mmCIF file of C-alpha atoms and ligand atoms in Angstrom:
data_model
loop_
_atom_site.group_PDB
_atom_site.id
_atom_site.type_symbol
_atom_site.label_atom_id
_atom_site.label_comp_id
_atom_site.label_asym_id
_atom_site.label_seq_id
_atom_site.Cartn_x
_atom_site.Cartn_y
_atom_site.Cartn_z
ATOM 1 C CA MET Z 914 -100.668 -5.232 -99.743
ATOM 2 C CA GLN Z 915 -99.105 -3.960 -96.540
ATOM 3 C CA GLU Z 916 -98.931 -6.678 -93.814
ATOM 4 C CA LYS Z 917 -100.337 -5.649 -90.494
ATOM 5 C CA LYS Z 918 -97.695 -5.865 -87.739
ATOM 6 C CA ILE Z 919 -98.857 -7.595 -84.578
ATOM 7 C CA ASP Z 920 -97.230 -6.877 -81.207
ATOM 8 C CA LEU Z 921 -96.187 -10.407 -80.216
ATOM 9 C CA SER Z 922 -94.371 -9.306 -77.049
ATOM 10 C CA GLY Z 923 -97.673 -8.879 -75.249
ATOM 11 C CA MET Z 924 -98.570 -12.503 -75.974
ATOM 12 C CA VAL Z 925 -95.529 -14.169 -74.393
ATOM 13 C CA ASN Z 926 -93.888 -14.360 -70.996
ATOM 14 C CA ASP Z 927 -90.785 -12.265 -70.367
ATOM 15 C CA PRO Z 928 -89.060 -13.751 -67.318
ATOM 16 C CA PHE Z 929 -85.832 -11.864 -68.099
ATOM 17 C CA GLN Z 930 -87.529 -8.492 -68.540
ATOM 18 C CA GLY Z 931 -85.919 -7.729 -71.859
ATOM 19 C CA LYS Z 932 -82.412 -8.718 -70.715
ATOM 20 C CA GLY Z 933 -82.317 -12.061 -72.549
ATOM 21 C CA GLY Z 934 -81.816 -15.539 -71.127
ATOM 22 C CA PHE Z 935 -78.739 -17.716 -71.412
ATOM 23 C CA MET Z 936 -77.270 -16.892 -74.827
ATOM 24 C CA PRO Z 937 -73.726 -18.217 -75.315
ATOM 25 C CA ALA Z 938 -71.584 -15.865 -77.412
ATOM 26 C CA LYS Z 939 -71.341 -16.774 -81.111
ATOM 27 C CA ILE Z 940 -67.750 -17.617 -82.044
ATOM 28 C CA LYS Z 941 -66.733 -16.615 -85.578
ATOM 29 C CA GLU Z 942 -63.027 -17.530 -85.383
ATOM 30 C CA LYS Z 943 -61.715 -21.036 -86.068
ATOM 31 C CA VAL Z 944 -61.283 -22.885 -82.752
ATOM 32 C CA THR Z 945 -58.399 -25.373 -82.599
ATOM 33 C CA VAL Z 946 -58.160 -25.851 -78.808
ATOM 34 C CA ARG Z 947 -61.637 -25.851 -77.343
ATOM 35 C CA ILE Z 948 -61.241 -25.306 -73.615
ATOM 36 C CA GLY Z 949 -64.023 -22.875 -72.721
ATOM 37 C CA LEU Z 950 -66.895 -25.127 -71.626
ATOM 38 C CA ASN Z 951 -65.296 -27.779 -69.389
ATOM 39 C CA GLU Z 952 -65.959 -30.563 -71.870
ATOM 40 C CA ASN Z 953 -63.781 -33.635 -71.579
ATOM 41 C CA LEU Z 954 -61.685 -33.611 -74.730
ATOM 42 C CA ALA Z 955 -59.153 -35.810 -72.951
ATOM 43 C CA PHE Z 956 -61.606 -38.718 -73.265
ATOM 44 C CA PRO Z 957 -60.036 -40.901 -75.997
ATOM 45 C CA GLU Z 958 -61.999 -40.169 -79.167
ATOM 46 C CA GLU Z 959 -61.482 -43.691 -80.553
ATOM 47 C CA VAL Z 960 -62.997 -45.244 -77.380
ATOM 48 C CA ILE Z 961 -66.135 -43.097 -77.320
ATOM 49 C CA LYS Z 962 -66.676 -43.433 -81.068
ATOM 50 C CA GLU Z 963 -66.308 -47.228 -80.907
ATOM 51 C CA LEU Z 964 -68.875 -47.375 -78.070
ATOM 52 C CA MET Z 965 -71.164 -45.147 -80.131
ATOM 53 C CA LYS Z 966 -70.876 -47.539 -83.084
ATOM 54 C CA GLN Z 967 -71.842 -50.469 -80.885
ATOM 55 C CA VAL Z 968 -74.815 -48.480 -79.544
ATOM 56 C CA ALA Z 969 -75.914 -47.512 -83.073
ATOM 57 C CA ALA Z 970 -75.923 -51.191 -84.081
ATOM 58 C CA LYS Z 971 -78.036 -52.129 -81.067
ATOM 59 C CA ILE Z 972 -80.793 -49.487 -80.918
ATOM 60 C CA ASP Z 973 -83.968 -49.122 -82.968
ATOM 61 C CA PRO Z 974 -84.791 -45.426 -83.409
ATOM 62 C CA ARG Z 975 -88.386 -46.276 -84.386
ATOM 63 C CA ILE Z 976 -89.149 -47.345 -80.835
ATOM 64 C CA TYR Z 977 -89.605 -45.075 -77.801
ATOM 65 C CA PRO Z 978 -86.976 -45.467 -75.091
ATOM 66 C CA GLU Z 979 -87.678 -46.757 -71.565
ATOM 67 C CA ASP Z 980 -90.090 -44.500 -69.625
ATOM 68 C CA TYR Z 981 -87.574 -43.314 -67.022
ATOM 69 C CA CYS Z 982 -84.277 -44.916 -68.152
ATOM 70 C CA GLU Z 983 -84.871 -47.643 -65.587
ATOM 71 C CA SER Z 984 -81.902 -49.774 -66.729
ATOM 72 C CA LEU Z 985 -79.506 -46.829 -66.272
ATOM 73 C CA CYS Z 986 -81.072 -45.957 -62.893
ATOM 74 C CA GLU Z 987 -80.246 -49.476 -61.736
ATOM 75 C CA ILE Z 988 -76.616 -49.241 -62.818
ATOM 76 C CA ILE Z 989 -76.202 -45.837 -61.160
ATOM 77 C CA ALA Z 990 -77.975 -46.976 -57.980
ATOM 78 C CA GLU Z 991 -75.656 -49.967 -57.701
ATOM 79 C CA LYS Z 992 -72.604 -47.749 -58.173
ATOM 80 C CA TYR Z 993 -73.645 -45.614 -55.171
ATOM 81 C CA THR Z 994 -75.279 -48.418 -53.146
ATOM 82 C CA LEU Z 995 -78.687 -46.763 -53.379
ATOM 83 C CA ASN Z 996 -82.130 -48.012 -54.352
ATOM 84 C CA SER Z 997 -82.970 -47.411 -58.032
ATOM 85 C CA ASN Z 998 -86.040 -45.411 -56.864
ATOM 86 C CA GLN Z 999 -83.546 -42.887 -55.520
ATOM 87 C CA VAL Z 1000 -82.311 -42.013 -59.028
ATOM 88 C CA VAL Z 1001 -83.901 -39.886 -61.754
ATOM 89 C CA ILE Z 1002 -82.299 -39.295 -65.157
ATOM 90 C CA GLY Z 1003 -82.736 -36.085 -67.148
ATOM 91 C CA ASN Z 1004 -81.683 -34.633 -70.449
ATOM 92 C CA GLY Z 1005 -78.431 -33.166 -69.096
ATOM 93 C CA GLY Z 1006 -77.597 -31.736 -65.701
ATOM 94 C CA ASP Z 1007 -79.296 -28.521 -66.799
ATOM 95 C CA LYS Z 1008 -82.616 -30.365 -67.062
ATOM 96 C CA ILE Z 1009 -82.149 -31.611 -63.505
ATOM 97 C CA ILE Z 1010 -81.560 -28.026 -62.340
ATOM 98 C CA ASP Z 1011 -84.758 -26.980 -64.097
ATOM 99 C CA LEU Z 1012 -86.658 -29.839 -62.458
ATOM 100 C CA MET Z 1013 -85.402 -28.874 -59.006
ATOM 101 C CA VAL Z 1014 -86.853 -25.413 -59.493
ATOM 102 C CA ARG Z 1015 -90.154 -26.775 -60.803
ATOM 103 C CA LEU Z 1016 -90.287 -29.107 -57.818
ATOM 104 C CA THR Z 1017 -90.014 -26.354 -55.251
ATOM 105 C CA ILE Z 1018 -90.771 -22.867 -56.557
ATOM 106 C CA VAL Z 1019 -93.795 -20.930 -57.777
ATOM 107 C CA ALA Z 1020 -94.010 -17.222 -58.642
ATOM 108 C CA GLY Z 1021 -93.097 -15.102 -55.635
ATOM 109 C CA GLN Z 1022 -90.767 -17.719 -54.172
ATOM 110 C CA ASN Z 1023 -86.995 -17.783 -54.414
ATOM 111 C CA ALA Z 1024 -84.035 -20.012 -55.043
ATOM 112 C CA VAL Z 1025 -81.084 -19.222 -52.805
ATOM 113 C CA ILE Z 1026 -77.990 -18.774 -54.943
ATOM 114 C CA ILE Z 1027 -74.479 -18.177 -53.653
ATOM 115 C CA ASN Z 1028 -72.478 -16.331 -56.301
ATOM 116 C CA PRO Z 1029 -70.183 -16.696 -58.118
ATOM 117 C CA THR Z 1030 -71.615 -20.023 -59.219
ATOM 118 C CA TYR Z 1031 -73.180 -21.844 -62.165
ATOM 119 C CA PRO Z 1032 -75.514 -19.367 -63.924
ATOM 120 C CA MET Z 1033 -78.209 -21.900 -64.834
ATOM 121 C CA TYR Z 1034 -79.579 -21.870 -61.260
ATOM 122 C CA GLU Z 1035 -80.648 -18.247 -61.630
ATOM 123 C CA HIS Z 1036 -81.819 -18.856 -65.184
ATOM 124 C CA ALA Z 1037 -84.009 -21.807 -64.158
ATOM 125 C CA ALA Z 1038 -85.496 -19.920 -61.198
ATOM 126 C CA LYS Z 1039 -86.431 -16.986 -63.418
ATOM 127 C CA VAL Z 1040 -87.919 -19.162 -66.176
ATOM 128 C CA GLN Z 1041 -90.178 -20.629 -63.502
ATOM 129 C CA GLY Z 1042 -91.347 -17.137 -62.548
ATOM 130 C CA GLY Z 1043 -89.436 -17.270 -59.296
ATOM 131 C CA GLY Z 1044 -86.705 -15.018 -58.013
ATOM 132 C CA MET Z 1045 -83.318 -15.328 -56.421
ATOM 133 C CA THR Z 1046 -82.101 -14.629 -52.911
ATOM 134 C CA GLU Z 1047 -78.452 -13.935 -53.605
ATOM 135 C CA PHE Z 1048 -75.493 -14.312 -51.279
ATOM 136 C CA LEU Z 1049 -71.822 -13.938 -52.107
ATOM 137 C CA LEU Z 1050 -68.904 -16.201 -51.321
ATOM 138 C CA THR Z 1051 -66.031 -14.592 -49.438
ATOM 139 C CA PRO Z 1052 -63.546 -12.908 -51.831
ATOM 140 C CA ALA Z 1053 -60.624 -14.621 -53.610
ATOM 141 C CA PRO Z 1054 -58.611 -16.675 -53.037
ATOM 142 C CA GLU Z 1055 -60.824 -18.465 -50.460
ATOM 143 C CA PHE Z 1056 -64.227 -18.165 -52.192
ATOM 144 C CA ASP Z 1057 -65.693 -19.622 -48.999
ATOM 145 C CA LEU Z 1058 -69.207 -20.001 -47.594
ATOM 146 C CA ASP Z 1059 -70.275 -17.710 -44.760
ATOM 147 C CA THR Z 1060 -72.720 -20.268 -43.396
ATOM 148 C CA ASP Z 1061 -73.871 -18.297 -40.352
ATOM 149 C CA TYR Z 1062 -74.610 -15.199 -42.408
ATOM 150 C CA ILE Z 1063 -76.488 -17.202 -45.036
ATOM 151 C CA LEU Z 1064 -78.559 -19.142 -42.511
ATOM 152 C CA SER Z 1065 -79.485 -16.073 -40.536
ATOM 153 C CA ASN Z 1066 -80.669 -14.236 -43.657
ATOM 154 C CA ILE Z 1067 -82.953 -16.915 -45.087
ATOM 155 C CA THR Z 1068 -86.693 -16.268 -45.201
ATOM 156 C CA PRO Z 1069 -88.414 -19.605 -44.491
ATOM 157 C CA LYS Z 1070 -91.273 -20.477 -46.877
ATOM 158 C CA LYS Z 1071 -90.130 -17.820 -49.404
ATOM 159 C CA ASP Z 1072 -86.596 -19.215 -49.879
ATOM 160 C CA ARG Z 1073 -87.656 -22.707 -50.831
ATOM 161 C CA LEU Z 1074 -84.607 -24.113 -52.587
ATOM 162 C CA LEU Z 1075 -80.907 -23.757 -51.832
ATOM 163 C CA PHE Z 1076 -78.458 -24.399 -54.671
ATOM 164 C CA LEU Z 1077 -74.960 -25.400 -53.615
ATOM 165 C CA CYS Z 1078 -72.227 -26.247 -56.109
ATOM 166 C CA SER Z 1079 -69.255 -28.144 -54.749
ATOM 167 C CA PRO Z 1080 -66.699 -28.244 -56.264
ATOM 168 C CA ASN Z 1081 -67.885 -24.864 -57.464
ATOM 169 C CA ASN Z 1082 -67.973 -23.538 -61.003
ATOM 170 C CA PRO Z 1083 -66.290 -21.126 -61.866
ATOM 171 C CA THR Z 1084 -64.077 -20.773 -58.774
ATOM 172 C CA GLY Z 1085 -62.977 -24.432 -58.726
ATOM 173 C CA ASN Z 1086 -62.839 -24.846 -54.935
ATOM 174 C CA GLN Z 1087 -64.607 -27.570 -52.952
ATOM 175 C CA PHE Z 1088 -66.282 -26.319 -49.781
ATOM 176 C CA ASP Z 1089 -65.552 -27.710 -46.340
ATOM 177 C CA GLU Z 1090 -67.736 -30.776 -45.788
ATOM 178 C CA GLY Z 1091 -68.800 -29.598 -42.311
ATOM 179 C CA LYS Z 1092 -70.020 -26.275 -43.700
ATOM 180 C CA LEU Z 1093 -72.070 -27.988 -46.389
ATOM 181 C CA ARG Z 1094 -73.579 -30.346 -43.808
ATOM 182 C CA LYS Z 1095 -74.512 -27.429 -41.575
ATOM 183 C CA LEU Z 1096 -76.258 -25.624 -44.440
ATOM 184 C CA ILE Z 1097 -78.125 -28.764 -45.486
ATOM 185 C CA ALA Z 1098 -79.153 -29.572 -41.912
ATOM 186 C CA GLU Z 1099 -80.375 -26.078 -41.075
ATOM 187 C CA PHE Z 1100 -81.855 -24.837 -44.359
ATOM 188 C CA PRO Z 1101 -85.663 -24.909 -44.002
ATOM 189 C CA GLY Z 1102 -86.318 -26.306 -47.487
ATOM 190 C CA ILE Z 1103 -84.851 -28.481 -50.217
ATOM 191 C CA VAL Z 1104 -81.110 -28.361 -50.896
ATOM 192 C CA ALA Z 1105 -79.843 -29.160 -54.412
ATOM 193 C CA LEU Z 1106 -76.143 -29.945 -54.187
ATOM 194 C CA ASP Z 1107 -74.484 -29.887 -57.605
ATOM 195 C CA GLU Z 1108 -71.660 -32.434 -57.723
ATOM 196 C CA THR Z 1109 -71.012 -32.167 -61.463
ATOM 197 C CA TYR Z 1110 -67.258 -31.909 -60.757
ATOM 198 C CA SER Z 1111 -66.912 -34.184 -57.711
ATOM 199 C CA ASN Z 1112 -65.040 -36.860 -59.697
ATOM 200 C CA PHE Z 1113 -62.102 -34.446 -59.657
ATOM 201 C CA GLY Z 1114 -62.594 -33.366 -56.036
ATOM 202 C CA GLN Z 1115 -61.840 -34.663 -52.564
ATOM 203 C CA TYR Z 1116 -65.188 -36.112 -51.513
ATOM 204 C CA SER Z 1117 -68.836 -36.617 -52.414
ATOM 205 C CA LEU Z 1118 -71.826 -36.223 -50.120
ATOM 206 C CA VAL Z 1119 -73.727 -39.162 -51.649
ATOM 207 C CA LYS Z 1120 -72.780 -41.022 -48.457
ATOM 208 C CA ALA Z 1121 -74.748 -38.389 -46.503
ATOM 209 C CA LEU Z 1122 -78.061 -38.814 -48.333
ATOM 210 C CA ASP Z 1123 -79.470 -40.940 -45.507
ATOM 211 C CA ASP Z 1124 -78.669 -38.202 -42.980
ATOM 212 C CA TYR Z 1125 -80.536 -35.430 -44.829
ATOM 213 C CA PRO Z 1126 -83.941 -36.232 -46.382
ATOM 214 C CA ASN Z 1127 -84.101 -32.681 -47.830
ATOM 215 C CA LEU Z 1128 -80.894 -33.224 -49.855
ATOM 216 C CA ILE Z 1129 -80.873 -33.906 -53.600
ATOM 217 C CA ILE Z 1130 -77.491 -34.456 -55.253
ATOM 218 C CA MET Z 1131 -77.212 -33.493 -58.919
ATOM 219 C CA LYS Z 1132 -74.681 -35.082 -61.276
ATOM 220 C CA SER Z 1133 -73.802 -34.803 -64.962
ATOM 221 C CA MET Z 1134 -72.222 -37.166 -67.481
ATOM 222 C CA SER Z 1135 -70.843 -34.249 -69.499
ATOM 223 C CA LYS Z 1136 -67.520 -33.982 -67.697
ATOM 224 C CA LEU Z 1137 -65.572 -37.102 -66.676
ATOM 225 C CA PHE Z 1138 -67.766 -39.354 -68.846
ATOM 226 C CA GLY Z 1139 -67.147 -37.319 -72.005
ATOM 227 C CA MET Z 1140 -70.823 -37.150 -73.001
ATOM 228 C CA ALA Z 1141 -71.589 -33.411 -73.119
ATOM 229 C CA GLY Z 1142 -73.165 -33.755 -76.553
ATOM 230 C CA MET Z 1143 -75.426 -36.609 -75.482
ATOM 231 C CA ARG Z 1144 -77.059 -34.733 -72.572
ATOM 232 C CA ILE Z 1145 -77.324 -37.030 -69.554
ATOM 233 C CA GLY Z 1146 -77.649 -35.769 -65.994
ATOM 234 C CA TYR Z 1147 -79.169 -37.316 -62.918
ATOM 235 C CA ALA Z 1148 -80.365 -36.622 -59.398
ATOM 236 C CA LEU Z 1149 -80.011 -38.800 -56.304
ATOM 237 C CA GLY Z 1150 -82.076 -38.488 -53.155
ATOM 238 C CA ASP Z 1151 -85.030 -39.449 -51.052
ATOM 239 C CA GLU Z 1152 -87.497 -41.787 -52.832
ATOM 240 C CA PHE Z 1153 -90.461 -39.471 -52.230
ATOM 241 C CA LEU Z 1154 -88.669 -36.436 -53.698
ATOM 242 C CA ILE Z 1155 -87.361 -38.467 -56.652
ATOM 243 C CA SER Z 1156 -90.869 -39.747 -57.402
ATOM 244 C CA ARG Z 1157 -92.163 -36.146 -57.357
ATOM 245 C CA ILE Z 1158 -89.388 -35.115 -59.772
ATOM 246 C CA LYS Z 1159 -90.326 -37.985 -62.109
ATOM 247 C CA GLU Z 1160 -93.907 -36.704 -62.194
ATOM 248 C CA LEU Z 1161 -92.611 -33.432 -63.669
ATOM 249 C CA LEU Z 1162 -90.753 -35.094 -66.528
ATOM 250 C CA PRO Z 1163 -92.181 -35.216 -70.035
ATOM 251 C CA ALA Z 1164 -92.594 -38.766 -71.355
ATOM 252 C CA PHE Z 1165 -89.420 -40.405 -72.728
ATOM 253 C CA ASN Z 1166 -87.265 -37.410 -71.849
ATOM 254 C CA VAL Z 1167 -83.953 -39.092 -72.707
ATOM 255 C CA ASN Z 1168 -83.293 -40.475 -76.186
ATOM 256 C CA VAL Z 1169 -82.341 -44.101 -76.676
ATOM 257 C CA ALA Z 1170 -78.843 -43.398 -78.078
ATOM 258 C CA SER Z 1171 -77.868 -41.294 -75.047
ATOM 259 C CA LEU Z 1172 -79.332 -43.844 -72.666
ATOM 260 C CA GLU Z 1173 -77.419 -46.757 -74.201
ATOM 261 C CA LEU Z 1174 -74.170 -44.818 -74.553
ATOM 262 C CA ALA Z 1175 -74.358 -43.777 -70.891
ATOM 263 C CA LYS Z 1176 -74.752 -47.419 -69.868
ATOM 264 C CA ALA Z 1177 -71.736 -48.387 -71.963
ATOM 265 C CA VAL Z 1178 -69.451 -45.513 -70.853
ATOM 266 C CA ILE Z 1179 -70.186 -46.009 -67.171
ATOM 267 C CA GLN Z 1180 -68.741 -49.552 -67.363
ATOM 268 C CA GLU Z 1181 -65.394 -48.316 -68.747
ATOM 269 C CA ASN Z 1182 -63.698 -48.446 -65.374
ATOM 270 C CA LYS Z 1183 -60.102 -48.426 -66.521
ATOM 271 C CA VAL Z 1184 -60.598 -45.558 -68.999
ATOM 272 C CA LEU Z 1185 -62.458 -43.530 -66.351
ATOM 273 C CA THR Z 1186 -59.865 -44.118 -63.630
ATOM 274 C CA ASP Z 1187 -56.983 -43.245 -65.958
ATOM 275 C CA LEU Z 1188 -58.826 -40.131 -67.123
ATOM 276 C CA THR Z 1189 -59.546 -38.949 -63.590
ATOM 277 C CA ASN Z 1190 -55.920 -39.417 -62.556
ATOM 278 C CA GLY Z 1191 -54.634 -37.867 -65.783
ATOM 279 C CA ILE Z 1192 -56.840 -34.783 -65.510
ATOM 280 C CA ILE Z 1193 -55.983 -34.254 -61.844
ATOM 281 C CA SER Z 1194 -52.243 -34.539 -62.429
ATOM 282 C CA GLU Z 1195 -52.424 -32.239 -65.467
ATOM 283 C CA ARG Z 1196 -54.470 -29.753 -63.442
ATOM 284 C CA GLU Z 1197 -51.776 -29.638 -60.772
ATOM 285 C CA ARG Z 1198 -49.026 -29.249 -63.388
ATOM 286 C CA ILE Z 1199 -50.822 -26.421 -65.202
ATOM 287 C CA PHE Z 1200 -51.585 -24.709 -61.882
ATOM 288 C CA LEU Z 1201 -47.854 -24.616 -61.058
ATOM 289 C CA GLU Z 1202 -47.004 -23.407 -64.564
ATOM 290 C CA LEU Z 1203 -49.569 -20.599 -64.306
ATOM 291 C CA GLN Z 1204 -48.151 -19.613 -60.918
ATOM 292 C CA LYS Z 1205 -44.796 -18.986 -62.622
ATOM 293 C CA ILE Z 1206 -46.297 -16.286 -64.879
ATOM 294 C CA ALA Z 1207 -45.936 -12.936 -63.110
ATOM 295 C CA GLU Z 1208 -49.184 -11.470 -64.474
ATOM 296 C CA ILE Z 1209 -51.305 -14.461 -63.438
ATOM 297 C CA THR Z 1210 -52.821 -15.713 -60.185
ATOM 298 C CA PRO Z 1211 -54.401 -19.148 -60.585
ATOM 299 C CA TYR Z 1212 -56.951 -20.356 -58.013
ATOM 300 C CA LYS Z 1213 -56.639 -23.829 -56.508
ATOM 301 C CA SER Z 1214 -59.067 -26.163 -58.248
ATOM 302 C CA PHE Z 1215 -60.773 -29.466 -57.493
ATOM 303 C CA THR Z 1216 -62.434 -29.656 -60.914
ATOM 304 C CA ASN Z 1217 -61.383 -30.181 -64.552
ATOM 305 C CA PHE Z 1218 -60.774 -26.444 -65.010
ATOM 306 C CA ILE Z 1219 -58.704 -23.628 -63.540
ATOM 307 C CA MET Z 1220 -59.837 -20.053 -63.060
ATOM 308 C CA PHE Z 1221 -57.083 -17.441 -63.007
ATOM 309 C CA LYS Z 1222 -56.872 -13.710 -62.525
ATOM 310 C CA ILE Z 1223 -54.804 -11.575 -64.830
ATOM 311 C CA LYS Z 1224 -53.168 -8.297 -63.917
ATOM 312 C CA ASP Z 1225 -51.867 -5.454 -66.106
ATOM 313 C CA TYR Z 1226 -54.075 -6.664 -68.995
ATOM 314 C CA GLN Z 1227 -57.789 -6.880 -69.644
ATOM 315 C CA ALA Z 1228 -59.244 -10.400 -69.545
ATOM 316 C CA ASP Z 1229 -61.239 -9.782 -72.725
ATOM 317 C CA GLU Z 1230 -58.180 -8.699 -74.709
ATOM 318 C CA ILE Z 1231 -56.307 -11.817 -73.571
ATOM 319 C CA GLN Z 1232 -59.298 -14.003 -74.486
ATOM 320 C CA ASN Z 1233 -59.813 -12.343 -77.883
ATOM 321 C CA ASN Z 1234 -56.139 -12.383 -78.808
ATOM 322 C CA LEU Z 1235 -55.717 -16.016 -77.774
ATOM 323 C CA LEU Z 1236 -58.617 -16.989 -79.992
ATOM 324 C CA LYS Z 1237 -57.725 -14.794 -82.963
ATOM 325 C CA ASN Z 1238 -54.009 -15.601 -83.049
ATOM 326 C CA THR Z 1239 -53.910 -19.211 -81.861
ATOM 327 C CA GLY Z 1240 -57.424 -20.686 -82.034
ATOM 328 C CA VAL Z 1241 -57.422 -21.340 -78.262
ATOM 329 C CA LEU Z 1242 -60.879 -20.698 -76.811
ATOM 330 C CA ILE Z 1243 -61.111 -20.003 -73.065
ATOM 331 C CA ARG Z 1244 -63.895 -18.374 -71.013
ATOM 332 C CA ASN Z 1245 -63.944 -14.827 -69.742
ATOM 333 C CA MET Z 1246 -65.509 -14.727 -66.258
ATOM 334 C CA SER Z 1247 -65.059 -10.977 -65.687
ATOM 335 C CA ALA Z 1248 -68.772 -10.189 -65.647
ATOM 336 C CA VAL Z 1249 -69.336 -12.586 -62.738
ATOM 337 C CA PRO Z 1250 -69.316 -11.182 -59.165
ATOM 338 C CA LEU Z 1251 -65.908 -11.534 -57.411
ATOM 339 C CA CYS Z 1252 -64.294 -12.713 -60.663
ATOM 340 C CA GLU Z 1253 -63.206 -9.382 -62.154
ATOM 341 C CA ASN Z 1254 -60.513 -9.891 -64.795
ATOM 342 C CA CYS Z 1255 -60.657 -13.676 -64.410
ATOM 343 C CA LEU Z 1256 -60.452 -16.287 -67.146
ATOM 344 C CA ARG Z 1257 -61.271 -19.983 -66.975
ATOM 345 C CA MET Z 1258 -59.616 -22.785 -68.941
ATOM 346 C CA THR Z 1259 -60.509 -26.472 -69.095
ATOM 347 C CA ILE Z 1260 -57.898 -29.144 -68.446
ATOM 348 C CA THR Z 1261 -57.878 -31.665 -71.305
ATOM 349 C CA SER Z 1262 -55.009 -33.628 -72.882
ATOM 350 C CA LYS Z 1263 -51.365 -32.861 -72.100
ATOM 351 C CA GLU Z 1264 -50.919 -31.749 -75.711
ATOM 352 C CA ASN Z 1265 -53.838 -29.286 -75.545
ATOM 353 C CA ASN Z 1266 -52.798 -28.015 -72.131
ATOM 354 C CA ASN Z 1267 -49.314 -27.275 -73.474
ATOM 355 C CA LYS Z 1268 -50.739 -25.515 -76.531
ATOM 356 C CA PHE Z 1269 -52.775 -23.322 -74.183
ATOM 357 C CA LEU Z 1270 -49.770 -22.485 -72.013
ATOM 358 C CA ILE Z 1271 -47.564 -21.526 -74.950
ATOM 359 C CA ALA Z 1272 -50.363 -19.500 -76.550
ATOM 360 C CA LEU Z 1273 -51.060 -17.682 -73.274
ATOM 361 C CA LYS Z 1274 -47.401 -16.777 -72.715
ATOM 362 C CA ASP Z 1275 -47.057 -15.606 -76.336
ATOM 363 C CA THR Z 1276 -50.208 -13.512 -76.047
ATOM 364 C CA ILE Z 1277 -49.003 -11.812 -72.874
ATOM 365 C CA ASN Z 1278 -45.651 -11.101 -74.561
ATOM 366 C CA ILE Z 1279 -47.113 -9.516 -77.681
ATOM 367 C CA LEU Z 1280 -49.753 -7.428 -75.949
HETATM 368 C C1 PLP T 1300 -71.782 -26.796 -62.110
HETATM 369 C C2 PLP T 1300 -72.465 -27.346 -63.317
HETATM 370 N N1 PLP T 1300 -73.647 -27.955 -63.153
HETATM 371 C C3 PLP T 1300 -74.313 -28.465 -64.189
HETATM 372 C C4 PLP T 1300 -73.820 -28.360 -65.469
HETATM 373 C C5 PLP T 1300 -74.657 -28.879 -66.598
HETATM 374 O O1 PLP T 1300 -74.113 -29.970 -67.224
HETATM 375 P P1 PLP T 1300 -74.872 -30.673 -68.400
HETATM 376 O O2 PLP T 1300 -76.177 -29.984 -68.645
HETATM 377 O O3 PLP T 1300 -73.964 -30.613 -69.567
HETATM 378 O O4 PLP T 1300 -75.083 -32.089 -67.907
HETATM 379 C C6 PLP T 1300 -72.585 -27.726 -65.688
HETATM 380 C C7 PLP T 1300 -72.045 -27.565 -67.044
HETATM 381 O O5 PLP T 1300 -71.048 -26.964 -67.315
HETATM 382 C C8 PLP T 1300 -71.902 -27.192 -64.584
HETATM 383 O O6 PLP T 1300 -70.740 -26.555 -64.714
#
């Protein structure tokens, strides 16, 4: 009997209008140096696995976790000298981004996004049925904010949420603190400042939370803390806004293993300090090495990655050849505004960084 085909597309939402959402490319080749997603593979594997073992012995998977990860909120609040009601934990920084959009936007309203930046802001706004008011940074190498232009082209009430990412992904720069403060002070809505990479930067604006009630700072434990696979992110801000964000969360949104591992990793002060210093000094070394390659212009970074522009070659052929011939996986940023022919690599261990450098030089030579 012939099955009757039903048109399912008419039964579901299509926020991306047939263009697809966030679909990372499928990698078929064997990856030996994984430096495309800014994970922290410099975090000593034996340390994180030992902590994981201790967590596994302690937790009971039959029991629901704490409602809102209260014990972790307290530890984080103490770290930043905040009240624990000023902290909300989510299933990764991406969940926090999604919550910020749900908090502020309904169909017909926009998130303000300053490209090039982290693509999940646009994704989250569209999933929510909202749109994007897009601005551009100034061109390379500054990638700076034109604050006056942005502020004078905002539509109050329609542009309800401003995403700022500092240090910024993928450009790597950290914006001038005064410019960020001006945007936060004058934007007529909520500002979500993404500080996922601030551990590797020059400053954090957590100290400014008291000055700006409309400011929410978003953080992730995927980078310095080496927990990308465990999915922990958090937001810091005004108690009223944080309580509204909590209302949007599904019950028990973070699993007990991630919660307990986060609490354990956050106490590893010596490991974290050594890692921060190690990554920063490796970043500076690799930057100088990249500068020595005639075909490459690296951009100054305050993160755990470096974006660089390549001339005389196509970024995708460099990326593909690196992967095919050496197993080194980096990210092609060419499709992103202002990042034509740019690639992005993550700083990890000295050994991995060297493997990348050698592989890159060899690839340029054989192409
Ligand atoms: C700027 C920025 N924000 C947020 C995230 C999300 O981090 P996660 O969802 O892994 O916590 C990332 C991940 O790469 C990022 O680069």
